[in-house]
CSV table of C-alpha atoms in Angstrom, one decimal:
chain,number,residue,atom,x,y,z
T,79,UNK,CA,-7.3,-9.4,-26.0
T,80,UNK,CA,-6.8,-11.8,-23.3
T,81,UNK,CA,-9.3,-12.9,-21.0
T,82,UNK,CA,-9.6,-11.2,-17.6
T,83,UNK,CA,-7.8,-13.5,-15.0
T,84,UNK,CA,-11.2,-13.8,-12.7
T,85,UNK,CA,-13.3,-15.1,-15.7
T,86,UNK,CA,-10.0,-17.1,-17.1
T,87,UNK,CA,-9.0,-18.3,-14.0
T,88,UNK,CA,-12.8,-19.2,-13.5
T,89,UNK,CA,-13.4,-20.9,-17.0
T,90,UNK,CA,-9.9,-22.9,-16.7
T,91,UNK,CA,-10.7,-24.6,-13.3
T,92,UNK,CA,-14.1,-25.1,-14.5
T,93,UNK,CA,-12.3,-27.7,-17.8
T,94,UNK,CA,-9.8,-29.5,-15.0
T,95,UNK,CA,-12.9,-30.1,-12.3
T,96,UNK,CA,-15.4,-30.9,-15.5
T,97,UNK,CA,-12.8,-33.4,-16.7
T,98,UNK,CA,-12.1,-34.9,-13.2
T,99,UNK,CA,-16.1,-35.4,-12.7
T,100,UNK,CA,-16.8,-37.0,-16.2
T,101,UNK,CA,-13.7,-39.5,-17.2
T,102,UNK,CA,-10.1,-38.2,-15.5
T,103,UNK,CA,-7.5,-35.8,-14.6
T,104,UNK,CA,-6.1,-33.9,-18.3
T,105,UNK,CA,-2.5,-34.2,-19.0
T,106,UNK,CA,-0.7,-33.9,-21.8
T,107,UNK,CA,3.0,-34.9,-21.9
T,108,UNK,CA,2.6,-39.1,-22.8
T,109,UNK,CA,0.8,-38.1,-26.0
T,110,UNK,CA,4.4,-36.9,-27.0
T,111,UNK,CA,5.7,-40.7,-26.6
T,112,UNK,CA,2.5,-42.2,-28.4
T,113,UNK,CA,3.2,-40.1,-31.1
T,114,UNK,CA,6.7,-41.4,-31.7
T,115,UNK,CA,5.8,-45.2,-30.5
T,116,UNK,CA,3.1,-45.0,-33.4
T,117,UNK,CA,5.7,-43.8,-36.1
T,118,UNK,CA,8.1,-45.8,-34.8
T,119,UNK,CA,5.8,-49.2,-34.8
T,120,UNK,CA,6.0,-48.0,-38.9
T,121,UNK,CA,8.8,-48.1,-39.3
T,122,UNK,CA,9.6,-51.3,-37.3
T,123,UNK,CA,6.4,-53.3,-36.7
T,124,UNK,CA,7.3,-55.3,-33.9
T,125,UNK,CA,8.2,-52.7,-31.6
T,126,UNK,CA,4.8,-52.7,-30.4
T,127,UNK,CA,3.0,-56.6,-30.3
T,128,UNK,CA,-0.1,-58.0,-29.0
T,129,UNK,CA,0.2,-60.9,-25.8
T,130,UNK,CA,-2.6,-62.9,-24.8
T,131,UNK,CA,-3.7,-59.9,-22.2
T,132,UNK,CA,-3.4,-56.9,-24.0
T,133,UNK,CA,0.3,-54.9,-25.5
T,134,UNK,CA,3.8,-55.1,-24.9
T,135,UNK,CA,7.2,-53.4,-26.7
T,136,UNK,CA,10.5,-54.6,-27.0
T,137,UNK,CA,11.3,-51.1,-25.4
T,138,UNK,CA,10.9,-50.8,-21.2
T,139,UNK,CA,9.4,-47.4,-21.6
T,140,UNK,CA,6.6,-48.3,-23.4
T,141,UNK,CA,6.2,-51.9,-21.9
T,142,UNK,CA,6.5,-50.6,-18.6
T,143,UNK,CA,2.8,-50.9,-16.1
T,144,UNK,CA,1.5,-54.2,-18.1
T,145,UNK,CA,2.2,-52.4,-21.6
T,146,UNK,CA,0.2,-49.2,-20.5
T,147,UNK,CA,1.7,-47.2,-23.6
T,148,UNK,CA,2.1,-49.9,-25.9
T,149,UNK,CA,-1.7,-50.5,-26.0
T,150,UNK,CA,-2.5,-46.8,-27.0
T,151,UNK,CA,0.6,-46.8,-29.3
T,152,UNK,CA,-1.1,-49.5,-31.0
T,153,UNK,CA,-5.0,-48.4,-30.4
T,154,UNK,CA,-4.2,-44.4,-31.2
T,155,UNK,CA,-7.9,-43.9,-31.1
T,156,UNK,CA,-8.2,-43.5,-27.3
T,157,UNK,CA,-9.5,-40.9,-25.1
T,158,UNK,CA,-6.1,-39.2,-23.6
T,159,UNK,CA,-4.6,-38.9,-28.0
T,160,UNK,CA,-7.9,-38.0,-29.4
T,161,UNK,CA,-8.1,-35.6,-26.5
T,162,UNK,CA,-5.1,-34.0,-27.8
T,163,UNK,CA,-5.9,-33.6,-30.9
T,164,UNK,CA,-9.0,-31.6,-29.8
T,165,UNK,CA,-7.1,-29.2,-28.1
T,166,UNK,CA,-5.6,-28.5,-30.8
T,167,UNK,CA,-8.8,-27.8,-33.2
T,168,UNK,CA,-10.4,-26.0,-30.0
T,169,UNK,CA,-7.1,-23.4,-29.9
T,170,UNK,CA,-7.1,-23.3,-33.6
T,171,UNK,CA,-10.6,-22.2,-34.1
T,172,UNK,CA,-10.6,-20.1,-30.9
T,173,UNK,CA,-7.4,-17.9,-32.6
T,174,UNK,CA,-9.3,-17.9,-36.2
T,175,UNK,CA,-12.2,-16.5,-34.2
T,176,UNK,CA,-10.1,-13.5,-32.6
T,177,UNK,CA,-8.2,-12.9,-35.8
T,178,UNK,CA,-5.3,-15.1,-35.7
T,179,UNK,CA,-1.7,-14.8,-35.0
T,180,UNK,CA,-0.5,-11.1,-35.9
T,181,UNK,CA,1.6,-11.0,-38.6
T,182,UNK,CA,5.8,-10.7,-37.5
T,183,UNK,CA,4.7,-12.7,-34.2
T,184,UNK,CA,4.2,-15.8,-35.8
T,185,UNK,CA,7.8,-16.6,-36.2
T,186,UNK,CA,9.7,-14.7,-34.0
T,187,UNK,CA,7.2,-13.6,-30.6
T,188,UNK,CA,7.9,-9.8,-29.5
T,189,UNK,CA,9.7,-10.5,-26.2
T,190,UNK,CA,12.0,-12.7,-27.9
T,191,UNK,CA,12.6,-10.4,-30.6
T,192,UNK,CA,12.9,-7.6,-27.5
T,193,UNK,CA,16.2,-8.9,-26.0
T,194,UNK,CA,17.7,-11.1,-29.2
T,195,UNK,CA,16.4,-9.5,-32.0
T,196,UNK,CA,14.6,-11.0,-35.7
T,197,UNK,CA,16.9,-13.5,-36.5
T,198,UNK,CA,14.0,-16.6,-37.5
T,199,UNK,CA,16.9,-19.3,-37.1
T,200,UNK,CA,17.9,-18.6,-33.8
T,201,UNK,CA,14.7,-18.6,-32.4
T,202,UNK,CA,13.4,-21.9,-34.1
T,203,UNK,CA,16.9,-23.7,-32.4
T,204,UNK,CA,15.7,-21.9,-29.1
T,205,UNK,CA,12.2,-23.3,-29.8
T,206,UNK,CA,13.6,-26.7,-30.6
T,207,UNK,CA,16.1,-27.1,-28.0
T,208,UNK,CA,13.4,-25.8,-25.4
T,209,UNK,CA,11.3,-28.1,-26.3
T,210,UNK,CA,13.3,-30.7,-26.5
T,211,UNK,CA,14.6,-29.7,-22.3
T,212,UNK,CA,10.8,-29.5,-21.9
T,213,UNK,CA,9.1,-33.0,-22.8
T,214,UNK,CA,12.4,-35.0,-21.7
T,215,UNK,CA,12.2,-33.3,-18.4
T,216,UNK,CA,8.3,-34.0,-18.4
T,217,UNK,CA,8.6,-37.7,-19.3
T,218,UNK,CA,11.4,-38.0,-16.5
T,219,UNK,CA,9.1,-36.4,-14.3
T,220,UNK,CA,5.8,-38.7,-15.5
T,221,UNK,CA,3.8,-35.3,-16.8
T,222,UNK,CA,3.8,-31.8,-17.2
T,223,UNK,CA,2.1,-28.3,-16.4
T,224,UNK,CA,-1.2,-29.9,-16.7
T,225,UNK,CA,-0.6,-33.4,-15.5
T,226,UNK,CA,1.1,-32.5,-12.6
T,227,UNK,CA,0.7,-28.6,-11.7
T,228,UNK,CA,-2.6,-28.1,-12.7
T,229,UNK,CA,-3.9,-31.5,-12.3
T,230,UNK,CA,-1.9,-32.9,-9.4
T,231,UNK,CA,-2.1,-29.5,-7.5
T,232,UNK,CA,-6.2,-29.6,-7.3
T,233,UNK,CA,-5.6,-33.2,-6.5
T,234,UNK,CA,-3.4,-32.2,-3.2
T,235,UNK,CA,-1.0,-34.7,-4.8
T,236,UNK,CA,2.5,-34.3,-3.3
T,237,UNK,CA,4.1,-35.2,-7.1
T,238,UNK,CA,2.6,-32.1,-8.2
T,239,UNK,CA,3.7,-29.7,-5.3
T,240,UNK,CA,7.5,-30.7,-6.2
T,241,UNK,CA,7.4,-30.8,-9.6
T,242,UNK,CA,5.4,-27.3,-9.2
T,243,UNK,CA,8.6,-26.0,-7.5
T,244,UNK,CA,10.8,-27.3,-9.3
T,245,UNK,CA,10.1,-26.1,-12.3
T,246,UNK,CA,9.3,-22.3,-10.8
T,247,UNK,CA,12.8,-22.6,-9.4
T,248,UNK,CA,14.0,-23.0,-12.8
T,249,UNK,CA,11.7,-21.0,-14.8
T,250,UNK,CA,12.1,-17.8,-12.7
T,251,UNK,CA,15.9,-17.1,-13.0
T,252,UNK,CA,15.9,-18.8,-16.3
T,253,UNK,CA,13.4,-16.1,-17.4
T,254,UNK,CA,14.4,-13.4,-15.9
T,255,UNK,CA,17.9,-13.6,-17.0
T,256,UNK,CA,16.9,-14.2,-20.7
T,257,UNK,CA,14.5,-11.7,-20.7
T,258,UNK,CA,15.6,-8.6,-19.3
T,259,UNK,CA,14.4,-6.0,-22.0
T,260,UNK,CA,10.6,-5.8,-21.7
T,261,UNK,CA,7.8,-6.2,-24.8
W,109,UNK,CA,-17.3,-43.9,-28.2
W,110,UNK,CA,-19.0,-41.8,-25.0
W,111,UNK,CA,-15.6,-41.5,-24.2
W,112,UNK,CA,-14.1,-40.0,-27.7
W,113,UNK,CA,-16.7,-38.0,-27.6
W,114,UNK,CA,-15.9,-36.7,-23.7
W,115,UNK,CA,-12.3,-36.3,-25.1
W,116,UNK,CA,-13.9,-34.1,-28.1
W,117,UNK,CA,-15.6,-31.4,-26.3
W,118,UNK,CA,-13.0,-31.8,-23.2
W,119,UNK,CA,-9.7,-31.6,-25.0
W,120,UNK,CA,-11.6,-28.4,-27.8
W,121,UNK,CA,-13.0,-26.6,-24.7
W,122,UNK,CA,-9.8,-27.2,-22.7
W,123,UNK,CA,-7.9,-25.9,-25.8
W,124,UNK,CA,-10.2,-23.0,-26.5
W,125,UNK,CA,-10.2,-21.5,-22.9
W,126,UNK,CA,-5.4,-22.1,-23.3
W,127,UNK,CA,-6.1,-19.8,-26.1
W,128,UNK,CA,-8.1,-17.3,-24.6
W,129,UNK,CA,-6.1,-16.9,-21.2
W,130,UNK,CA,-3.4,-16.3,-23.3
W,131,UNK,CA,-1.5,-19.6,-22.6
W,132,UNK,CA,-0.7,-20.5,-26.5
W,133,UNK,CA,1.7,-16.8,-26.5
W,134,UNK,CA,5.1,-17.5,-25.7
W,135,UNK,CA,5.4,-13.3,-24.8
W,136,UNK,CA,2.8,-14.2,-21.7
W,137,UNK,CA,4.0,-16.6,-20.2
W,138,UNK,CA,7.7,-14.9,-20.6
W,139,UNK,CA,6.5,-11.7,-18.7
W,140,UNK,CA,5.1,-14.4,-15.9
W,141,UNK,CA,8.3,-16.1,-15.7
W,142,UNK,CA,10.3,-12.9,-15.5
W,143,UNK,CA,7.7,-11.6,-13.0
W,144,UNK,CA,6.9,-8.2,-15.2
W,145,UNK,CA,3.8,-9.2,-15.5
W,146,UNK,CA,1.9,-12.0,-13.7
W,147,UNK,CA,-1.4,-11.5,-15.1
W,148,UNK,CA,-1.5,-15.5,-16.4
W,149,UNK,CA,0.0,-16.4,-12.6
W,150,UNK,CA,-3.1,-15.2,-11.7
W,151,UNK,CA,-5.5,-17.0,-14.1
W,152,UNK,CA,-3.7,-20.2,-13.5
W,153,UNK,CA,-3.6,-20.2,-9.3
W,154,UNK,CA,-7.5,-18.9,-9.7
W,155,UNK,CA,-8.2,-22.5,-11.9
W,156,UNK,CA,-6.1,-24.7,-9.7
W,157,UNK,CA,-8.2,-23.5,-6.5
W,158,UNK,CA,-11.3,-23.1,-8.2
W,159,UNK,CA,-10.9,-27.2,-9.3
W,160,UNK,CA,-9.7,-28.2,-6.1
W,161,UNK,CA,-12.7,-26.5,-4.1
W,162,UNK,CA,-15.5,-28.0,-6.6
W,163,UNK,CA,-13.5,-31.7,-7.0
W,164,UNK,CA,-13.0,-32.0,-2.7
W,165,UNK,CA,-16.5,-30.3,-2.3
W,166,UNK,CA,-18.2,-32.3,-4.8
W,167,UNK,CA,-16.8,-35.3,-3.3
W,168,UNK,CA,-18.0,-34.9,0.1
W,169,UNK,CA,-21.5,-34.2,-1.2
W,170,UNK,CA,-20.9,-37.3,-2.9
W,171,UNK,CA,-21.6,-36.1,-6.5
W,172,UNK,CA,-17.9,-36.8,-7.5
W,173,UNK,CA,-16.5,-40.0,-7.8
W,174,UNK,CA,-13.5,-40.2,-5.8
W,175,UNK,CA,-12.3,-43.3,-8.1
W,176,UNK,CA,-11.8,-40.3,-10.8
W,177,UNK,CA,-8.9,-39.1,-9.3
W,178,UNK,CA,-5.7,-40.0,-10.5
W,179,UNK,CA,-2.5,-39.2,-8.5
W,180,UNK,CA,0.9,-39.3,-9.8
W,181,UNK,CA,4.0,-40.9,-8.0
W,182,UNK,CA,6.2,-38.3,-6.0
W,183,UNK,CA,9.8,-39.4,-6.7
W,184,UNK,CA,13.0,-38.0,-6.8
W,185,UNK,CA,12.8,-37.3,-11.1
W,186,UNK,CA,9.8,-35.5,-10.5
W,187,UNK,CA,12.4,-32.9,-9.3
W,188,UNK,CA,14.6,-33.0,-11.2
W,189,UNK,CA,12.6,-33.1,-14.6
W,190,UNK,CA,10.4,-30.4,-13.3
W,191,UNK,CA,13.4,-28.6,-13.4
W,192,UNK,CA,14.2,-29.7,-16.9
W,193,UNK,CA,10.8,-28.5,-17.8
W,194,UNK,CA,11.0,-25.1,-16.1
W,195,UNK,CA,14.7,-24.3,-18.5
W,196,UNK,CA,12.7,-25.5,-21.6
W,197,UNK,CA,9.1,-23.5,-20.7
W,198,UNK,CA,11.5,-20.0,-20.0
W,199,UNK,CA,13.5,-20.8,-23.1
W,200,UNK,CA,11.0,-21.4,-25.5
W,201,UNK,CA,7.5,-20.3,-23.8
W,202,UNK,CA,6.2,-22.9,-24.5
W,203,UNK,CA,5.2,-26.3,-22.1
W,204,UNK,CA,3.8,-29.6,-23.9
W,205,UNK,CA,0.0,-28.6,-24.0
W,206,UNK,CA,0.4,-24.9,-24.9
W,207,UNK,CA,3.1,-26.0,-27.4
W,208,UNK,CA,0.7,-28.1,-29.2
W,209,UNK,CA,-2.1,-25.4,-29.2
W,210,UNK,CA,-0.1,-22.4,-30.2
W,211,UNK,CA,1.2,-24.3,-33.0
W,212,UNK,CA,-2.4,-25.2,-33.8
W,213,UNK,CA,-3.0,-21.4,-33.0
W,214,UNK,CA,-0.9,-20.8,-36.5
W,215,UNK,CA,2.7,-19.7,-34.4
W,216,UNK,CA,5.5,-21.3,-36.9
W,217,UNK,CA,8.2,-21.5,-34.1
W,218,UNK,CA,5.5,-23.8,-31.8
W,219,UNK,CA,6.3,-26.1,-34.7
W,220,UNK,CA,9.5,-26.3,-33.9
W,221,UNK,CA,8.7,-26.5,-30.3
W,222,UNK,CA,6.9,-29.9,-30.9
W,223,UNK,CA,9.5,-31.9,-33.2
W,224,UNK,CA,11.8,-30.6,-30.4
W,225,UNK,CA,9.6,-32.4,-27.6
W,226,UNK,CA,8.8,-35.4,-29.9
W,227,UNK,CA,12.8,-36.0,-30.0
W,228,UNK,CA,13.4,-35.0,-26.1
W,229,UNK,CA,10.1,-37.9,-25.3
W,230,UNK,CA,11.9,-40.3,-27.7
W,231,UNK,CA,15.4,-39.8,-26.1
W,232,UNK,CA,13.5,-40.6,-22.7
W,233,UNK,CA,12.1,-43.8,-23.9
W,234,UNK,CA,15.7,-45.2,-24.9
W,235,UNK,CA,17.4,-44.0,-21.6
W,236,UNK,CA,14.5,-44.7,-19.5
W,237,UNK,CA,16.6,-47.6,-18.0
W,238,UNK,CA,19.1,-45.1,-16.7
W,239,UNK,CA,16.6,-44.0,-14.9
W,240,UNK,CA,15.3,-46.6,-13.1
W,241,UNK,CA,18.5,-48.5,-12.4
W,242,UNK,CA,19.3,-45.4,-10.7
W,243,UNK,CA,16.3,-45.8,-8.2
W,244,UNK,CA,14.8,-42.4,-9.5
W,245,UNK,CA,11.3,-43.5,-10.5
W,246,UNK,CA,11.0,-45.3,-6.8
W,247,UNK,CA,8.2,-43.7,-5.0
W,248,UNK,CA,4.6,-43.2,-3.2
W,249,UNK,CA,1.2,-41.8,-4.7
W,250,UNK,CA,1.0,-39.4,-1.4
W,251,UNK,CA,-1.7,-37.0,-1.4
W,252,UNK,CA,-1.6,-33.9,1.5
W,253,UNK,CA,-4.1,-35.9,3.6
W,254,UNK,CA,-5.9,-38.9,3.8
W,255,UNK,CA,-8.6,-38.7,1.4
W,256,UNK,CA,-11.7,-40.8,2.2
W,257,UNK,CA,-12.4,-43.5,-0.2
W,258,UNK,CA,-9.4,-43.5,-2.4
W,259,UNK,CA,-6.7,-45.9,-0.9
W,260,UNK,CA,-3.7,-42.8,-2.1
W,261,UNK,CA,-1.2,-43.1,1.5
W,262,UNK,CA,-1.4,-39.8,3.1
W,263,UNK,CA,1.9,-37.6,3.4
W,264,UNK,CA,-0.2,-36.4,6.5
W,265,UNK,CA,-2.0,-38.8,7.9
W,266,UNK,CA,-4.3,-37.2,10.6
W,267,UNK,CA,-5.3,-34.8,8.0
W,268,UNK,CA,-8.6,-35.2,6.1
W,269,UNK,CA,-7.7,-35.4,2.7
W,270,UNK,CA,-11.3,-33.9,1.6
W,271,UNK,CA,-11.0,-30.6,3.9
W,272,UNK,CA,-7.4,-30.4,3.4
W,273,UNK,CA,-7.9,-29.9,-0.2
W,274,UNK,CA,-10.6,-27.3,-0.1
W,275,UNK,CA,-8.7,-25.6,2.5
W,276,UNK,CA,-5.8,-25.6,-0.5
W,277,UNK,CA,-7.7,-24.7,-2.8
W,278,UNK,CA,-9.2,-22.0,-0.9
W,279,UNK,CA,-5.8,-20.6,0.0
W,280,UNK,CA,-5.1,-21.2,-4.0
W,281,UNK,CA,-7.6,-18.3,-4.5
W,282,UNK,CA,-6.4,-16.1,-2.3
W,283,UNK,CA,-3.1,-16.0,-3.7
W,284,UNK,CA,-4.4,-15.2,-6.9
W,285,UNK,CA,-6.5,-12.5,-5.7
W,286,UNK,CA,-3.3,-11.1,-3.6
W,287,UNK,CA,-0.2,-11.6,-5.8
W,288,UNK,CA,0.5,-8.2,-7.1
W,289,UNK,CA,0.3,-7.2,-11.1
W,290,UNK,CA,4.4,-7.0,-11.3
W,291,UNK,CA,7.2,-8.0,-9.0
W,292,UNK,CA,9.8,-7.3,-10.5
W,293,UNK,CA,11.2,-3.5,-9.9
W,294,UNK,CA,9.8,-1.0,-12.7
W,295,UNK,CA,10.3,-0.6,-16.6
W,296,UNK,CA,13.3,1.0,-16.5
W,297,UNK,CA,12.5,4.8,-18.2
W,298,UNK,CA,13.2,5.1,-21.8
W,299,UNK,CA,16.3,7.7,-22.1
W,300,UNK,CA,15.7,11.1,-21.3
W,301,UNK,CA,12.1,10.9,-20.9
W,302,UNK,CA,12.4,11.5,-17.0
W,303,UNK,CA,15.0,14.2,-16.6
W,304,UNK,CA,14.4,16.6,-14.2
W,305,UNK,CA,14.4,19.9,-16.3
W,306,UNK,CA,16.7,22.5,-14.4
């Protein structure tokens, strides 16, 4: 059902090196704040504004580094979003292919069921509350497991060796203590 | 539009191979982080090295444009978001890219997973001043060694960043061939199943 590690592993590194060689390292994380600076820019127009040399936002975070974010919040039609987006039509089709999501996984996985049972609400608030830990403690960091562990580790980048071990230091307990019944 | 199209195949093929590892199922990357099962520790540590041999070897035969590289800031929040992260990831079994995909993959609970992380982003952008009054984002794009051609300050400076990063990546795949199946001790035996009979 899953791939064999030595092909997986193989076919993974293959995507990071390919997209290092033809445009840049893949991360993830920022698309999280483009997302909200484009609904937000909706809602309230002039969050986002166009200066004589490109973007800027009345918030720091997206203004910061000559109005980095503010330019893709207002141009969502760039490589890094669109490349997002792909990943998600790439998984999609790649799961219709092998038959999809079984049924009584798709809302509550088996290891979660395993140790705190079928209950659909209480893992949804454990889904949203992780993820909300997970993309504030990525944007605090400046990426995630593929901007800076995958991608900063083949880089040699010292950012990606302690985010790397900080999150394992984390992650290990974490999991081990949540998770002590096996599925 | 070359480089929509780049982010087309890249980001479906990157996607694809997340799904196919096993990456997009919360339950596989909970036996990795409880160390019952490290089959996806595996697949990831063989990518990382596999990437950091061909990038490092492809630049010294001068087919790789060192100006590709990107390297991130080291800084104390690195730390302590990556520990944020890894709460999050063994909570939910999910991380930002994965999220996405599995939800994309049809799970309904990865949906939940991504308005999460689109509220946690959006609480970083309004306190992202708390931050940097602090003097957490203050820091240096180090790389291991000094890599030739890319002005990144090296955290070791009479290393050669090119052979330093093969040699890492080297070392990457030898871990993954080495790290055993399971660490943690065994499945503990369903009752009565193992009782000596007398």
């Amino acid at each position: 059902m899953v791939l064999n590690w030595k092909w997986g592993g193989l076919l993974l590194g293959l995507v990071f090196f390919i997209a290092v060689l033809l445009v840049k390292p893949i991360g993830v994380s920022t698309q999280f704040v483009i997302l909200d600076g484009i609904g937000w820019d909706i809602q309230s127009p002039d969050v986002v504004t166009q200066t004589e040399d490109g973007y800027t936002s009345t918030n720091a975070y997206l203004a910061k580094s000559d109005g980095k974010y503010a330019a893709s919040v207002a141009n969502p039609l760039n490589y890094s979003f669109v490349f997002v987006g792909a990943m998600m039509l790439g998984a999609g089709l790649s799961s219709v292919l092998r038959g999809g999501v079984p049924k009584g996984e798709y809302m509550v996985p088996a290891l979660w069921r395993a140790n705190f049972g079928g209950n659909v609400l209480k893992r949804w608030i454990a889904a949203f509350v992780g993820g909300f830990i997970v993309l504030y403690g990525a944007r605090l960091a400046g990426g995630c497991t593929s901007g800076h562990m995958m991608s900063g580790m083949m880089q040699t980048s010292v950012s990606g060796y302690i985010f790397a071990l900080g999150a394992f230091m984390a992650a290990f307990p974490a999991a081990i203590y949540l998770f002590n019944r096996e599925a | 539009m070359l480089q929509i199209a780049l982010a087309i195949v890249i980001g479906a093929a990157f996607g694809t191979v997340l799904d196919r590892i096993g990456a997009t199922n919360p339950n596989w990357i909970g036996r990795m982080l409880n160390l019952t099962n490290l089959h996806l520790m595996k697949t990831i540590l063989l990518a990382i090295g596999v990437a950091s041999v061909l990038l490092f070897g492809g630049q010294m035969l001068g087919l790789v444009e060192v100006a590709h590289m990107s390297v991130k800031t080291a800084y104390v929040g690195v730390f302590i978001g990556g520990i944020m992260l890894g709460l999050g990831w063994a909570l939910a079994g999910y991380c930002p890219g994965t999220g996405v995909c599995a939800l994309a993959s049809g799970r309904i609970d990865a949906l939940f997973f991504v308005a999460g992380g689109l509220l946690g982003a959006a609480a970083y952008m309004l306190s992202y001043p708390f931050w940097a009054d602090l003097g957490m984002l203050e820091g240096e794009k180090w790389t291991l060694g000094a890599v030739p051609g890319a002005d990144y300050p090296a955290a070791i400076p009479t290393l050669q960043g090119d052979l330093a990063g093969i040699a890492v990546g080297a070392a990457f795949i030898v871990i993954a061939f080495i790290l055993p199946k399971r660490i943690k001790g065994r499945r503990a035996p369903l009752g009565g199943a193992e009782t000596p009979a007398e």
